[in-house]
Tab-separated table of C-alpha atoms in Angstrom:
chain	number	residue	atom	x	y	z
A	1	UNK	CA	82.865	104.962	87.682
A	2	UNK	CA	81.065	103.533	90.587
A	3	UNK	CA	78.825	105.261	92.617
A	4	UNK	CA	80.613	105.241	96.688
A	5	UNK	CA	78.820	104.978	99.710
A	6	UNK	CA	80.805	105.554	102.792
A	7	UNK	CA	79.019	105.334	105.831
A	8	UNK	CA	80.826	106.650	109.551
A	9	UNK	CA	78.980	104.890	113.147
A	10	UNK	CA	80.465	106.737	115.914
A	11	UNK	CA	81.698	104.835	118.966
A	12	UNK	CA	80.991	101.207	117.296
A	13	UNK	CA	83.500	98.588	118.816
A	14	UNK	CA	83.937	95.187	116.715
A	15	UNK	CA	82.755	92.994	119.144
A	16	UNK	CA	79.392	94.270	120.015
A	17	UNK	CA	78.543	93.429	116.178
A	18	UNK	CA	77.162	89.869	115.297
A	19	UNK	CA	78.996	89.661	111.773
A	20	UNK	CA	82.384	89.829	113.462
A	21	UNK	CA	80.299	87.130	116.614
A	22	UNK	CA	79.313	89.017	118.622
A	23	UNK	CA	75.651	87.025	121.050
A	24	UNK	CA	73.363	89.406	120.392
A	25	UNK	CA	72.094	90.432	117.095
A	26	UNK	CA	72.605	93.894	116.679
A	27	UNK	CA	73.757	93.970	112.935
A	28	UNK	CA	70.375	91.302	111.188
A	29	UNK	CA	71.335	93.231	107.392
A	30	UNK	CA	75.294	93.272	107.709
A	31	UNK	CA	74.959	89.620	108.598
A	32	UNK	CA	73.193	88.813	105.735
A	33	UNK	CA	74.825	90.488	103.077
A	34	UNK	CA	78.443	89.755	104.226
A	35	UNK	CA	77.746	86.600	102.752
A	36	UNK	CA	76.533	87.179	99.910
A	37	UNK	CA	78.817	90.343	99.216
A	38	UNK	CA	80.616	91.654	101.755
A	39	UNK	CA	84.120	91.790	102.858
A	40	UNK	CA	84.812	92.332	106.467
A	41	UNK	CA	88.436	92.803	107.949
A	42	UNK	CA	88.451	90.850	110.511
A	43	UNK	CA	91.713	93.581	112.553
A	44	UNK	CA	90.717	96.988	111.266
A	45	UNK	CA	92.009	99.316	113.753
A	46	UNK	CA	91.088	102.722	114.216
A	47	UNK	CA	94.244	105.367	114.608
A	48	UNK	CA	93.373	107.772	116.942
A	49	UNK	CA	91.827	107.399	120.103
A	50	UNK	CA	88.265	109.706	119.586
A	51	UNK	CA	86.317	110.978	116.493
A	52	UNK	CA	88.576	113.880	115.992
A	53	UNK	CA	91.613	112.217	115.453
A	54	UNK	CA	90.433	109.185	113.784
A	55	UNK	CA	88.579	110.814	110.515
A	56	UNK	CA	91.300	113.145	110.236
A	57	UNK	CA	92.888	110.338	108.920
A	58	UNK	CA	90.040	108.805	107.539
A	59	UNK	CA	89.974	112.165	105.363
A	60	UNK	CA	93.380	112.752	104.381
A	61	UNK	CA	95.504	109.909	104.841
A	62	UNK	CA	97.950	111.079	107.974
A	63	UNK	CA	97.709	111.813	111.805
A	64	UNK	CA	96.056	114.971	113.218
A	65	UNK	CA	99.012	115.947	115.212
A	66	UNK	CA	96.860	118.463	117.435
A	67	UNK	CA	97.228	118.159	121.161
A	68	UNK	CA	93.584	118.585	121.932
A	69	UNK	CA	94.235	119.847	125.679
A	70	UNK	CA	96.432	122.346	125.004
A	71	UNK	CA	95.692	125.618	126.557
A	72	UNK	CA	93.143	127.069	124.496
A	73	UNK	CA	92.325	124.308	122.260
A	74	UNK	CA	89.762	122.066	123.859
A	75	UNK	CA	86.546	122.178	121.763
A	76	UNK	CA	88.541	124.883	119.571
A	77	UNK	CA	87.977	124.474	115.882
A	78	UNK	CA	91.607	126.335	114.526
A	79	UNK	CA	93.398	123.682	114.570
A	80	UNK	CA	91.302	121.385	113.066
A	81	UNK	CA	90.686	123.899	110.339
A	82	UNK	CA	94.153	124.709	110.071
A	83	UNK	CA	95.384	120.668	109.565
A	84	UNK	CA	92.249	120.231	107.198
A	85	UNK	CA	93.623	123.292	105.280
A	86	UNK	CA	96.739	122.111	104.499
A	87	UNK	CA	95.753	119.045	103.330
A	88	UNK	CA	94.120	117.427	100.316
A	89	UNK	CA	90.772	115.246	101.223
A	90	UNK	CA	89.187	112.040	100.234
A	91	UNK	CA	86.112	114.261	98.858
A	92	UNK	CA	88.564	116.321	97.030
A	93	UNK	CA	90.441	113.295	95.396
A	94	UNK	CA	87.251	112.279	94.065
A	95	UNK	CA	85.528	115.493	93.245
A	96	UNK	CA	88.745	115.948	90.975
A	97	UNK	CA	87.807	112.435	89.394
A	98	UNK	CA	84.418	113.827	88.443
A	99	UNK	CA	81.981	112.681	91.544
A	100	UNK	CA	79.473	114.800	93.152
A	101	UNK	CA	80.800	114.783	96.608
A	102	UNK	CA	78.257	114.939	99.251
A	103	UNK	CA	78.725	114.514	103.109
A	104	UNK	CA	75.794	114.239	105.870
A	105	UNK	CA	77.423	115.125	109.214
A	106	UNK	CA	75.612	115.245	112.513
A	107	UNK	CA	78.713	115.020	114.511
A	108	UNK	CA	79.790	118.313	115.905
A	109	UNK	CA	83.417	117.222	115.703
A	110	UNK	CA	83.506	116.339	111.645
A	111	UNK	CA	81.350	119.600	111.132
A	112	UNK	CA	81.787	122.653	108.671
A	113	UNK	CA	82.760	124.362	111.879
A	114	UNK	CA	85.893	122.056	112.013
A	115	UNK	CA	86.397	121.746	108.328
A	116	UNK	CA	85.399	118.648	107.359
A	117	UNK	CA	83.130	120.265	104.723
A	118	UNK	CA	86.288	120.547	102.393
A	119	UNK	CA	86.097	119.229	99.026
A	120	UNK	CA	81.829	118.304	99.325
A	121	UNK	CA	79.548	119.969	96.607
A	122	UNK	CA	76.985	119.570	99.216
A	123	UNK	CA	77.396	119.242	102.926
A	124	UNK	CA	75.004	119.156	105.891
A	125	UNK	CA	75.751	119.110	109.446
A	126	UNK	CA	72.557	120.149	111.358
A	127	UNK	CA	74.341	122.499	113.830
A	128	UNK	CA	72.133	125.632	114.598
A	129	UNK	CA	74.995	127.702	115.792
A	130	UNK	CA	78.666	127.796	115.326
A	131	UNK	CA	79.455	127.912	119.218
A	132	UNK	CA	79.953	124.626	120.283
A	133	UNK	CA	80.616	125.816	123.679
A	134	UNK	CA	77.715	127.786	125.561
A	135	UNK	CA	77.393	129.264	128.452
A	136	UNK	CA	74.888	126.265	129.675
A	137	UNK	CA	75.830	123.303	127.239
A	138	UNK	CA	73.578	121.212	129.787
A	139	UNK	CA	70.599	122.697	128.623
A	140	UNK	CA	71.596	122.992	125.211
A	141	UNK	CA	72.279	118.982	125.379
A	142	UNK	CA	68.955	118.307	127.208
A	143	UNK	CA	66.808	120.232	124.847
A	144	UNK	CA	68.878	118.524	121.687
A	145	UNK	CA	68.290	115.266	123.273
A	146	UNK	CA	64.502	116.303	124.257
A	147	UNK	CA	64.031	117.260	120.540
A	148	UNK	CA	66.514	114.994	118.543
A	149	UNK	CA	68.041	117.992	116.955
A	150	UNK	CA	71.855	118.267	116.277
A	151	UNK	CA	74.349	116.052	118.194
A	152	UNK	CA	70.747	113.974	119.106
A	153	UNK	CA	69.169	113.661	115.608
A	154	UNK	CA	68.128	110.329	114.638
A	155	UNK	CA	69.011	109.285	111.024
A	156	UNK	CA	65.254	108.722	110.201
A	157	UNK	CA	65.020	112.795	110.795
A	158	UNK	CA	67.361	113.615	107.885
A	159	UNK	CA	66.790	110.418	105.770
A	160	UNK	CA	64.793	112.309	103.177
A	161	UNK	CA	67.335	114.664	102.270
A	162	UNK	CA	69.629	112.171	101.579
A	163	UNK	CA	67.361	110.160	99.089
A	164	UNK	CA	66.194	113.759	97.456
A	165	UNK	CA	70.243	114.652	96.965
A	166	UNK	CA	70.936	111.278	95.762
A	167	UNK	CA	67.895	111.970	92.441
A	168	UNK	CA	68.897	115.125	91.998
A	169	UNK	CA	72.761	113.917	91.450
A	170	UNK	CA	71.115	110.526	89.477
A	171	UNK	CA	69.628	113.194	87.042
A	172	UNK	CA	72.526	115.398	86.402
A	173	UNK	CA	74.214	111.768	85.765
A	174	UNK	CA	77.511	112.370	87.403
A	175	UNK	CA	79.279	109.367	89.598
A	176	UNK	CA	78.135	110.035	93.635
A	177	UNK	CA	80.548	109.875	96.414
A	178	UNK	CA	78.093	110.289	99.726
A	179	UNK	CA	79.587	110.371	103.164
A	180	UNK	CA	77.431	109.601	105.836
A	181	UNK	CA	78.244	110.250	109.588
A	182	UNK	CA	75.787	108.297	111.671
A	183	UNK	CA	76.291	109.530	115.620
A	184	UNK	CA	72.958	107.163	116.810
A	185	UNK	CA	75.495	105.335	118.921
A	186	UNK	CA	77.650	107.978	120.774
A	187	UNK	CA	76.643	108.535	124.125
A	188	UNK	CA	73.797	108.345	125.573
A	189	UNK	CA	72.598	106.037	122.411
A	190	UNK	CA	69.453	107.157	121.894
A	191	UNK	CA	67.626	105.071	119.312
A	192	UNK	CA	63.331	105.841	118.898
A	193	UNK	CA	61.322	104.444	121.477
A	194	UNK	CA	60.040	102.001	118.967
A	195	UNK	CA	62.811	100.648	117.973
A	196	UNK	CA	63.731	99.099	121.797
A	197	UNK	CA	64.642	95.418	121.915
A	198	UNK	CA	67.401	95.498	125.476
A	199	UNK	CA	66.678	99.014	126.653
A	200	UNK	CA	64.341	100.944	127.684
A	201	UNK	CA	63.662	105.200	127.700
A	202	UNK	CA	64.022	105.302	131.622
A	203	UNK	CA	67.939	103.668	130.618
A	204	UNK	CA	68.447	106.418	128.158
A	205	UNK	CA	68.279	109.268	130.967
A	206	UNK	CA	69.539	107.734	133.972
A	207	UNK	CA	72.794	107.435	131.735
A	208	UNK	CA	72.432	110.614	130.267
A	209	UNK	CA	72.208	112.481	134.128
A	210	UNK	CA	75.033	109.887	135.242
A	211	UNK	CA	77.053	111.492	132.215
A	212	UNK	CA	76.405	115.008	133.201
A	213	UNK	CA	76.590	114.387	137.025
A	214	UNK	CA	80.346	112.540	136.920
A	215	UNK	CA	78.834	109.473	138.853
A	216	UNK	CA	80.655	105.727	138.391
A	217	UNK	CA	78.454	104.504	136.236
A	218	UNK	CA	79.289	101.120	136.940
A	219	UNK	CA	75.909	100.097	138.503
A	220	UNK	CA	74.033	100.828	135.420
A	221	UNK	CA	76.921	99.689	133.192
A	222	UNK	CA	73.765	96.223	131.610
A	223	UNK	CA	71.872	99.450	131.037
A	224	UNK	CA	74.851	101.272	129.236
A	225	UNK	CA	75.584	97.798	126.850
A	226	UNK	CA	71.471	97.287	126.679
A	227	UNK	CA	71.295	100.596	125.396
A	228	UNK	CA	74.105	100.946	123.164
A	229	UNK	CA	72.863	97.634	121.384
A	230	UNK	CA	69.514	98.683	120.342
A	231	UNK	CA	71.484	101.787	119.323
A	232	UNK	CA	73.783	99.258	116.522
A	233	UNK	CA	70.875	97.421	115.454
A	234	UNK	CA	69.540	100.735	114.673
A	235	UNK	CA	72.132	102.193	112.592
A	236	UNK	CA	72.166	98.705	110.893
A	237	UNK	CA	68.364	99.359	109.880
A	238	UNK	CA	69.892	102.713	108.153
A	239	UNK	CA	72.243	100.437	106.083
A	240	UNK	CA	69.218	98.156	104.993
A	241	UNK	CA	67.254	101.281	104.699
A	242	UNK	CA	69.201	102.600	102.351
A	243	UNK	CA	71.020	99.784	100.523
A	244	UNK	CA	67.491	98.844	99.185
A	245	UNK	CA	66.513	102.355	98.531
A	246	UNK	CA	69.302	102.901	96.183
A	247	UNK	CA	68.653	99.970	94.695
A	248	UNK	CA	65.285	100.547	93.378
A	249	UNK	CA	66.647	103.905	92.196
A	250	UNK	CA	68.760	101.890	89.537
A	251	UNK	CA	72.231	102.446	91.664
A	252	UNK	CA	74.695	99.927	92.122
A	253	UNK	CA	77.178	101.824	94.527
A	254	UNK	CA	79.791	100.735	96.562
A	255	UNK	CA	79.809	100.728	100.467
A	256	UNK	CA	82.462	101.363	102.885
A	257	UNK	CA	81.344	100.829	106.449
A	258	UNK	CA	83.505	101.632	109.481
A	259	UNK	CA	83.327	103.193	113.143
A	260	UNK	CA	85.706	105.874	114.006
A	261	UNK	CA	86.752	104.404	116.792
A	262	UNK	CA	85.079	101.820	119.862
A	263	UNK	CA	83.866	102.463	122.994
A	264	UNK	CA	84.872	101.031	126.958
A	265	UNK	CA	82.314	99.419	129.294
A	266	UNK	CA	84.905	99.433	132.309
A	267	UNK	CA	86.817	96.636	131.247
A	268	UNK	CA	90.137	98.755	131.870
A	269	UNK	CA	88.505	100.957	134.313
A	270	UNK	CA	86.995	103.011	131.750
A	271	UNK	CA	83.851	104.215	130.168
A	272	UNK	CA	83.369	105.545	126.320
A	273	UNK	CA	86.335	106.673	124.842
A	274	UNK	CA	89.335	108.947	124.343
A	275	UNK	CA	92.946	110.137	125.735
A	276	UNK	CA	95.247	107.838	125.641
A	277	UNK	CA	92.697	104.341	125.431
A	278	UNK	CA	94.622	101.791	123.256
A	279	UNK	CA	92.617	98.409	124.392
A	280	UNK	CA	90.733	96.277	121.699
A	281	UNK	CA	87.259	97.793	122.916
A	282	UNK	CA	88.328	101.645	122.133
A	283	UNK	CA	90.487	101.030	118.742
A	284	UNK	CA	89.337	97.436	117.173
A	285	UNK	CA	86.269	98.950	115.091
A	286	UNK	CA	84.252	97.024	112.146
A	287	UNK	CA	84.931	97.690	108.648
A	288	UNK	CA	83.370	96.048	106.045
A	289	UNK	CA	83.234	96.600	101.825
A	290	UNK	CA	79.848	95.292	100.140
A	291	UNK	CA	78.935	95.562	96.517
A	292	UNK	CA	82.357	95.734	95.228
A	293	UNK	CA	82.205	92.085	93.703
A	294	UNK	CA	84.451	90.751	95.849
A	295	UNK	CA	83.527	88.808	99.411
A	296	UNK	CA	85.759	87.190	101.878
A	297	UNK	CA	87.908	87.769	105.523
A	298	UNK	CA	90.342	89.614	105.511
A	299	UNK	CA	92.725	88.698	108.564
A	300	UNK	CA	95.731	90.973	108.402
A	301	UNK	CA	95.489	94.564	110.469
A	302	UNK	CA	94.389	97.333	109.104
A	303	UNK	CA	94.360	101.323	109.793
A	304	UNK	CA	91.738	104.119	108.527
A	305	UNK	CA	94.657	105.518	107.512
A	306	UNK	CA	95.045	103.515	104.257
A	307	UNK	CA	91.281	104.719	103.355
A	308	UNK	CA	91.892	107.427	101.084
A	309	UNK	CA	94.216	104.240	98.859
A	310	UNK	CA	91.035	102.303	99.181
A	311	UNK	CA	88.841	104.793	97.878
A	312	UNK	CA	90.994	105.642	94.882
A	313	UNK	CA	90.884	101.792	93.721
A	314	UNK	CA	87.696	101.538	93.984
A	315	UNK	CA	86.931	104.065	91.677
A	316	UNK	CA	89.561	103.412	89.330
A	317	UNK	CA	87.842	101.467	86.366
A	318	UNK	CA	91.174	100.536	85.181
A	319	UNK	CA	91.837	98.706	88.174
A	320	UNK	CA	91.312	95.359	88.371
A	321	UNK	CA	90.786	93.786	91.700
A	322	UNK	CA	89.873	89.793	92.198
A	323	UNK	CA	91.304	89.652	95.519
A	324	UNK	CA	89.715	91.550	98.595
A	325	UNK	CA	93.404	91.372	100.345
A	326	UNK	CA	94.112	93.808	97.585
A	327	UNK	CA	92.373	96.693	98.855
A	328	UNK	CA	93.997	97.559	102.019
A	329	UNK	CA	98.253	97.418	102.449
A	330	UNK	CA	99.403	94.725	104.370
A	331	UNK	CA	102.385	95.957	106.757
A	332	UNK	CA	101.614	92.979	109.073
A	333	UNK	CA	101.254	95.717	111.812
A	334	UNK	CA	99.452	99.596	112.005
A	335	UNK	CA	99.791	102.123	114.816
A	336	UNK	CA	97.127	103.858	116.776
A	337	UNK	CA	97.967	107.202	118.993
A	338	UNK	CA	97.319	110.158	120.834
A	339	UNK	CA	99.058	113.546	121.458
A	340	UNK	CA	98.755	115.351	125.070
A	341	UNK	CA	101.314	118.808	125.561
A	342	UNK	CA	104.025	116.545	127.068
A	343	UNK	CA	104.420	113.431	124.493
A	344	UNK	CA	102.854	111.342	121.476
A	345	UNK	CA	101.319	107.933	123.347
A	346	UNK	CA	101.009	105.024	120.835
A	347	UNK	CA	100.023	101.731	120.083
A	348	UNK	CA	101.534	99.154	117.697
A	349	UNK	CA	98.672	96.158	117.099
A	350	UNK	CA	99.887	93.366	114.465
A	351	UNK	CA	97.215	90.587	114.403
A	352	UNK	CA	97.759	88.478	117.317
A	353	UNK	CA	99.904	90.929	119.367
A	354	UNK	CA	99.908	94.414	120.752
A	355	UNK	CA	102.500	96.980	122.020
A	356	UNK	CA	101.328	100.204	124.061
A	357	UNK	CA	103.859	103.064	124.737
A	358	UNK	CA	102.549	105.434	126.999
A	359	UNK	CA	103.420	106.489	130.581
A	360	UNK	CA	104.633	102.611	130.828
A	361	UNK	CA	105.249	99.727	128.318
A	362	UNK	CA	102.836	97.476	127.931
A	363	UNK	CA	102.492	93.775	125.768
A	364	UNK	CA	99.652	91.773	124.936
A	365	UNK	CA	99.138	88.123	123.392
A	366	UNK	CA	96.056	89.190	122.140
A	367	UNK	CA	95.425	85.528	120.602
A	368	UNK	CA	95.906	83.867	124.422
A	369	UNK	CA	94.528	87.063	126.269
A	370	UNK	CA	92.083	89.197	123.768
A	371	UNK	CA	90.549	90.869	127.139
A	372	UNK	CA	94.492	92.339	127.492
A	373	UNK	CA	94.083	91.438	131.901
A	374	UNK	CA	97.728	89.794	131.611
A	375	UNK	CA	100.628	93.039	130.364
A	376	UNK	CA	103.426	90.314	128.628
A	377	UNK	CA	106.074	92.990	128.569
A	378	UNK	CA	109.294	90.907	129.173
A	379	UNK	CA	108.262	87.813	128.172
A	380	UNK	CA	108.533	87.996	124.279
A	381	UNK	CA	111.877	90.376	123.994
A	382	UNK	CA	112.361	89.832	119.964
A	383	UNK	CA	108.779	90.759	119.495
A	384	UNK	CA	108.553	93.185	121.886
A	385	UNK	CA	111.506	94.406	120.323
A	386	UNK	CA	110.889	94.657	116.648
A	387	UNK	CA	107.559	96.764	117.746
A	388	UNK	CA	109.261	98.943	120.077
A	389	UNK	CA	111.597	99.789	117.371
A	390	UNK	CA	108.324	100.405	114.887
A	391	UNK	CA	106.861	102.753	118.087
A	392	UNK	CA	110.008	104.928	119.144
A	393	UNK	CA	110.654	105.269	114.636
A	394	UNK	CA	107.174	106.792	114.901
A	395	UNK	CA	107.674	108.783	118.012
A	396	UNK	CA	110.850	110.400	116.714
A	397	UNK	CA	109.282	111.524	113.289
A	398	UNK	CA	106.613	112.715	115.328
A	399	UNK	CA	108.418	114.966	117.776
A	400	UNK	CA	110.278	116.503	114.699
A	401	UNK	CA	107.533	117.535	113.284
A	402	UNK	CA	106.018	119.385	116.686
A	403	UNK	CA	109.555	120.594	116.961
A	404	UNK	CA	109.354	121.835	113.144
A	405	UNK	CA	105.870	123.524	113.637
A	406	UNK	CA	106.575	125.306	117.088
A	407	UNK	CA	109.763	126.643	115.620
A	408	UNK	CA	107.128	127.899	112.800
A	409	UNK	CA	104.978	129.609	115.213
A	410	UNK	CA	107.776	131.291	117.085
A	411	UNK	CA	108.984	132.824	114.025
A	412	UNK	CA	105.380	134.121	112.827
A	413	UNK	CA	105.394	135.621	116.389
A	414	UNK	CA	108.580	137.825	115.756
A	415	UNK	CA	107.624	138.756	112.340
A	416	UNK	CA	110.196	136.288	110.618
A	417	UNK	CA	107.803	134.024	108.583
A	418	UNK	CA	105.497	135.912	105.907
C-alpha cells in the first residue's frame, strides 16, 4: 500500500496560487512538480463556508449540520464531538486497512478538543489548555503570536517531530497515512521574518490590532494580500521541505493538497471568511494529487466531500487508475453551505455557473463574470432552474434531518429516549 500524505492550508483561495495563474509566485515547488507529477483540479470547491465545517467533511464524507451560533454553541466543542462521534473517519478507514494514522493539527478548530483526533495512532495539536475561550483571549492571542506557540506556530517549530514519527513508523514497516494541518496562512499570516518577499513585520501587527480593534481594514487591505502571499509561498516551502525529505528516507508516498476553504479581500464587502460567504474567493480552494503516477487538469467541479472516495482508491492496490478524472465523481455540479438557527444557506457551483440560495437568489456566469459583480438571476431560467431544483432537494433533506434530531433531543429531555 502506498504511503499518504495529506496536507490541510487554512484560508488558501485558488487564485492567489501561481499553479492555478495566479502573478505572483507564491507556490515556486507546486509549480514545478505539477508538471512533472501533479494533478490539479482546476474547480475544487470547498463545502462549508470556514474550517469547521469544511474538514468535517473532509473527515467523514457528509455535512456538519451544526448551527455554530446557536445559543451556547459558539466556540463550543459538543457538537463537534458529538457529529465526529457518530461517524466513521478518513483516519479510521485507513487505520482499519493497516496504516499508522498520524495527524499534526495546529488549528484549534480540527483539535483533540473538537474530536478530530478520532481514528489517529498519534495526534498532536499544540494546544496548552483545553479552554479555547479565556477570560482575556487578547492576551492569550498576543503572547501566542509573540511566541509562535499554538494557533501562531510556524511549521518549521514542529517540523522535527514530524520527520522523527515518520522513522519511527518506516521501522515498524507499516503503510503511513500523515495528516498535516498547516494554519501559516489564517489570519494575521505570520510567516518568519526571513522568509519576507511583499510584507513586512510592521504589516503583520497593524493587521493583527485592526483584527482585534473591528476597524475597516480596507486601507491596509495591499498589506493584508502582501502578507498573506509571503504566508503561501511559505507553506509551499513546507511541501518542498518535506517532499524531498521523505524522499531521501526511501518513501514514495502520495500527496493530497487542499485548503479548507479561501479567504475575501473585500471584493464582496468582506474580509477572511465564514457565515454565509459563497463567492469564488471564500469556497474555490486548490487541490492538487502528486506522486500518484498520474498528471493532468482536471476541469469538472469538485467537493471535499468526495475525499474520503479518493483516499480509499488510492490505497487500494487492486485499483487500477490511468485516468486522473477517475479519482474524484463527476456530478457536473457540488454544493457548498452553511447552517444559522433560522435556515440552511447554500450554493450550487457547476463549472462555468453558480447558484446562491440564501436570504435572496442569486446567479452567476462565472465564465463571462468570474469576479460574480453582475447577479444573472432571471436571465438563464432552465439553468437557473435545474440548480434551484438541485438546492431546494438539498434544503428539504436537510431540514428533515434538524427536524429528526430536535425531535431526538426533546424526547431525551422528557425521559423518552434511553
Amino acid at each position: 500500500m502506498r504511503d499518504i500524505v495529506l496536507i490541510t492550508v487554512d484560508s488558501v483561495r485558488a487564485d492567489h496560487c501561481s499553479f492555478m495563474g495566479y502573478k505572483r509566485e507564491t507556490t515556486p515547488f507546486l509549480d514545478k512538480i505539477v508538471k512533472k507529477e501533479g494533478i490539479v483540479f482546476k474547480n475544487a470547491i470547498s463545502p462549508g463556508n470556514y474550517t469547521s465545517e469544511s474538514m468535517i467533511c473532509a473527515f467523514t464524507g457528509d455535512f456538519s449540520h451544526i448551527v455554530p451560533d446557536a445559543p451556547g454553541q459558539k466556540m463550543s466543542p459538543k457538537p463537534w464531538r458529538r457529529e465526529i462521534s457518530r461517524r466513521t473517519t478518513i483516519a479510521q478507514i485507513l487505520a482499519e486497512k493497516g496504516y499508522f494514522t498520524a495527524g499534526f493539527s495546529p488549528n484549534p478548530m480540527t483539535s483533540k478538543y473538537y474530536g478530530f483526533d478520532k481514528g489517529f495512532k498519534y495526534f498532536q495539536d499544540f494546544l496548552k489548555g483545553r479552554d479555547l475561550t479565556p477570560k482575556s483571549p487578547f492576551l492569550r492571542f498576543i503572547s501566542n503570536l509573540i511566541k509562535n506557540e499554538e494557533f501562531f506556530i510556524h511549521w518549521e517549530n514542529y517540523y522535527q517531530n514530524i520527520i522523527n514519527l515518520v522513522k519511527t513508523v518506516k521501522t515498524a514497516k507499516s503503510p503511513l497515512f500523515l495528516w498535516v494541518f498547516l494554519i501559516d496562512t489564517h489570519t494575521p499570516y505570520n510567516c518568519p521574518r526571513y522568509f519576507k518577499k511583499y510584507s513586512s513585520s510592521l504589516d503583520l501587527w497593524e493587521v493583527f490590532f485592526e483584527n482585534f480593534i473591528g476597524k475597516n481594514p480596507k486601507p491596509k487591505e495591499k498589506k493584508r494580500i502582501n502578507l498573506y502571499d509571503d504566508s503561501i509561498r511559505y507553506v509551499d516551502k513546507f511541501i518542498e521541505t518535506l517532499w524531498y525529505d521523505l524522499e531521501d528516507l526511501d518513501l514514495d508516498p502520495v500527496f493530497i493538497i487542499h485548503s479548507d476553504h479561501g479567504e475575501g479581500f473585500g471584493e464582496h464587502g468582506r474580509y477572511g471568511h465564514g457565515e454565509d460567504y459563497f463567492y469564488e474567493e471564500n469556497i474555490h480552494i486548490p487541490l492538487l494529487i502528486i506522486g500518484a503516477d498520474m498528471k493532468g487538469k482536471v476541469e469538472y467541479p469538485c467537493t471535499l466531500l468526495d475525499l474520503p472516495i479518493v483516499l480509499n482508491k488510492l490505497s487500494n492496490d487492486k485499483i487500477s487508475l490511468n485516468d486522473p478524472n477517475e479519482l474524484f465523481p463527476n456530478r457536473g455540479w457540488v454544493i457548498s453551505k452553511t447552517f444559522d438557527q433560522n435556515w440552511v444557506r447554500i450554493a450550487v457551483r457547476t463549472k462555468e455557473y453558480k447558484y446562491i440560495l440564501k436570504h435572496r437568489e442569486e446567479f452567476y456566469n462565472l465564465k463571462e463574470d468570474p469576479h460574480e459583480q453582475e447577479n444573472k438571476i432571471g436571465e438563464f431560467p432552465e439553468l437557473e432552474n435545474e440548480l434551484r431544483k438541485i438546492a431546494k432537494a438539498e434544503l428539504r433533506k436537510e431540514e428533515e434531518i434538524l427536524r429528526l434530531r430536535k425531535k431526538v433531543l426533546t424526547l431525551k429531555e422528557r425521559g423518552s429516549v434511553i
